[in-house]
Amino acid sequence: MFYAIFKQMLALGRHPRTFVRVDRRNNRSLALCHRVGLSEERPDGHPDLVQRWG
């Protein structure tokens, strides 16, 4: 899924930086974010979520 999103971003000429909102308790999603380069972590307005940027 991330591959398709990134590929579309590049094809459409969108900004190369993006982020996702992930539940802090979801270790599998956090690991996937890290693998695809979304490793910079920022707080989110919702206490259970975190933003992962890359």
Rosetta silent file (secondary structure, phi, psi, omega in degrees, C-alpha in Angstrom):
SEQUENCE: MFYAIFKQMLALGRHPRTFVRVDRRNNRSLALCHRVGLSEERPDGHPDLVQRWG
SCORE:     score description
SCORE:     0.000 S_00000001
   1 L     0.000  -45.983  179.830    0.000    0.000    0.000 S_00000001
   2 H   -62.905  -38.053  178.895    2.759    2.455    0.894 S_00000001
   3 H   -58.740  -44.908  179.729    4.557    1.678   -2.351 S_00000001
   4 H   -64.159  -41.027  179.105    1.458    2.592   -4.359 S_00000001
   5 H   -63.466  -48.464 -178.942    0.966    5.817   -2.394 S_00000001
   6 H   -64.511  -40.157  179.562    4.580    6.913   -2.818 S_00000001
   7 H   -62.607  -42.368  178.389    4.610    5.987   -6.487 S_00000001
   8 H   -65.626  -40.027  178.177    1.456    8.054   -7.083 S_00000001
   9 H   -57.948  -45.309  179.992    2.924   11.013   -5.178 S_00000001
  10 H   -67.291  -42.196 -178.989    5.955   11.012   -7.440 S_00000001
  11 H   -63.954  -34.805 -178.382    3.917   10.538  -10.638 S_00000001
  12 L   -89.450   -1.190  178.386    1.643   13.472   -9.748 S_00000001
  13 L    72.500   25.160  178.780    4.534   15.715   -8.742 S_00000001
  14 L   -77.044  164.028 -179.803    3.354   16.076   -5.161 S_00000001
  15 L   -56.950  136.801 -175.193    5.638   17.108   -2.340 S_00000001
  16 L   -75.388   -3.811 -179.930    7.959   14.204   -1.452 S_00000001
  17 L  -102.272  134.514 -178.515    7.351   14.543    2.302 S_00000001
  18 L  -144.385  171.836  177.415    4.320   12.879    3.858 S_00000001
  19 E  -146.977  162.236  174.627    2.984   11.627    7.173 S_00000001
  20 E  -131.675  156.883  173.800    0.581    9.104    8.661 S_00000001
  21 E  -107.159  126.462 -174.470   -1.339    8.982   11.930 S_00000001
  22 E  -130.592  141.548  173.819   -0.856    5.705   13.808 S_00000001
  23 E   -66.585  128.664 -177.932   -2.199    4.360   17.081 S_00000001
  24 L   -57.219  -26.185 -177.372    0.732    4.236   19.517 S_00000001
  25 L   -83.773   -8.524 -175.496   -0.278    0.708   20.566 S_00000001
  26 L   -91.526   85.736 -176.664   -0.091   -0.706   17.024 S_00000001
  27 H   -63.196  -34.442  179.579    3.468   -2.027   16.896 S_00000001
  28 H   -64.668  -44.050  179.145    3.029   -3.661   13.476 S_00000001
  29 H   -67.073  -39.653  177.541    1.979   -0.375   11.855 S_00000001
  30 H   -63.342  -39.445  177.862    4.779    1.521   13.573 S_00000001
  31 H   -65.737  -39.949  177.888    7.291   -1.055   12.315 S_00000001
  32 H   -63.716  -44.131  177.540    5.912   -0.769    8.781 S_00000001
  33 H   -57.168  -44.878  179.726    6.194    3.015    8.920 S_00000001
  34 H   -61.588  -42.164 -179.088    9.807    2.694   10.007 S_00000001
  35 H   -63.658  -33.176 -177.991   10.586    0.256    7.167 S_00000001
  36 L   -94.202    5.596  173.984    9.233    2.642    4.504 S_00000001
  37 L    98.979    6.469  176.390   11.052    5.666    5.909 S_00000001
  38 L   -92.865   78.873 -170.665    8.377    7.299    8.053 S_00000001
  39 L  -112.155  -16.128  178.452   10.574    7.444   11.127 S_00000001
  40 E   -77.766  122.165 -174.972   10.329   11.012   12.435 S_00000001
  41 E  -103.518  132.758  177.191    7.774   10.982   15.235 S_00000001
  42 E  -130.585  151.068  178.335    5.630   13.983   16.195 S_00000001
  43 E   -68.646  156.427  178.747    2.785   14.287   18.710 S_00000001
  44 L  -118.693  161.368  178.402   -0.801   14.301   17.464 S_00000001
  45 L   -66.513  -24.089  178.291   -3.850   16.128   18.802 S_00000001
  46 L   -93.928  127.531 -173.068   -5.440   12.805   19.734 S_00000001
  47 L   -62.302  -24.912 -179.339   -3.725   11.237   22.768 S_00000001
  48 L   -87.721   -8.332 -175.038   -3.726    7.669   21.370 S_00000001
  49 E  -108.910  157.254  174.090   -2.204    8.659   18.019 S_00000001
  50 E  -135.037  149.097  175.582    1.240    9.651   16.878 S_00000001
  51 E   -98.171  133.583  175.319    2.334   11.176   13.558 S_00000001
  52 E  -114.913  118.880 -176.490    5.120    9.491   11.646 S_00000001
  53 E  -106.966  152.332  176.611    6.800   11.727    9.027 S_00000001
  54 L  -174.402    0.000    0.000    9.182   10.884    6.223 S_00000001
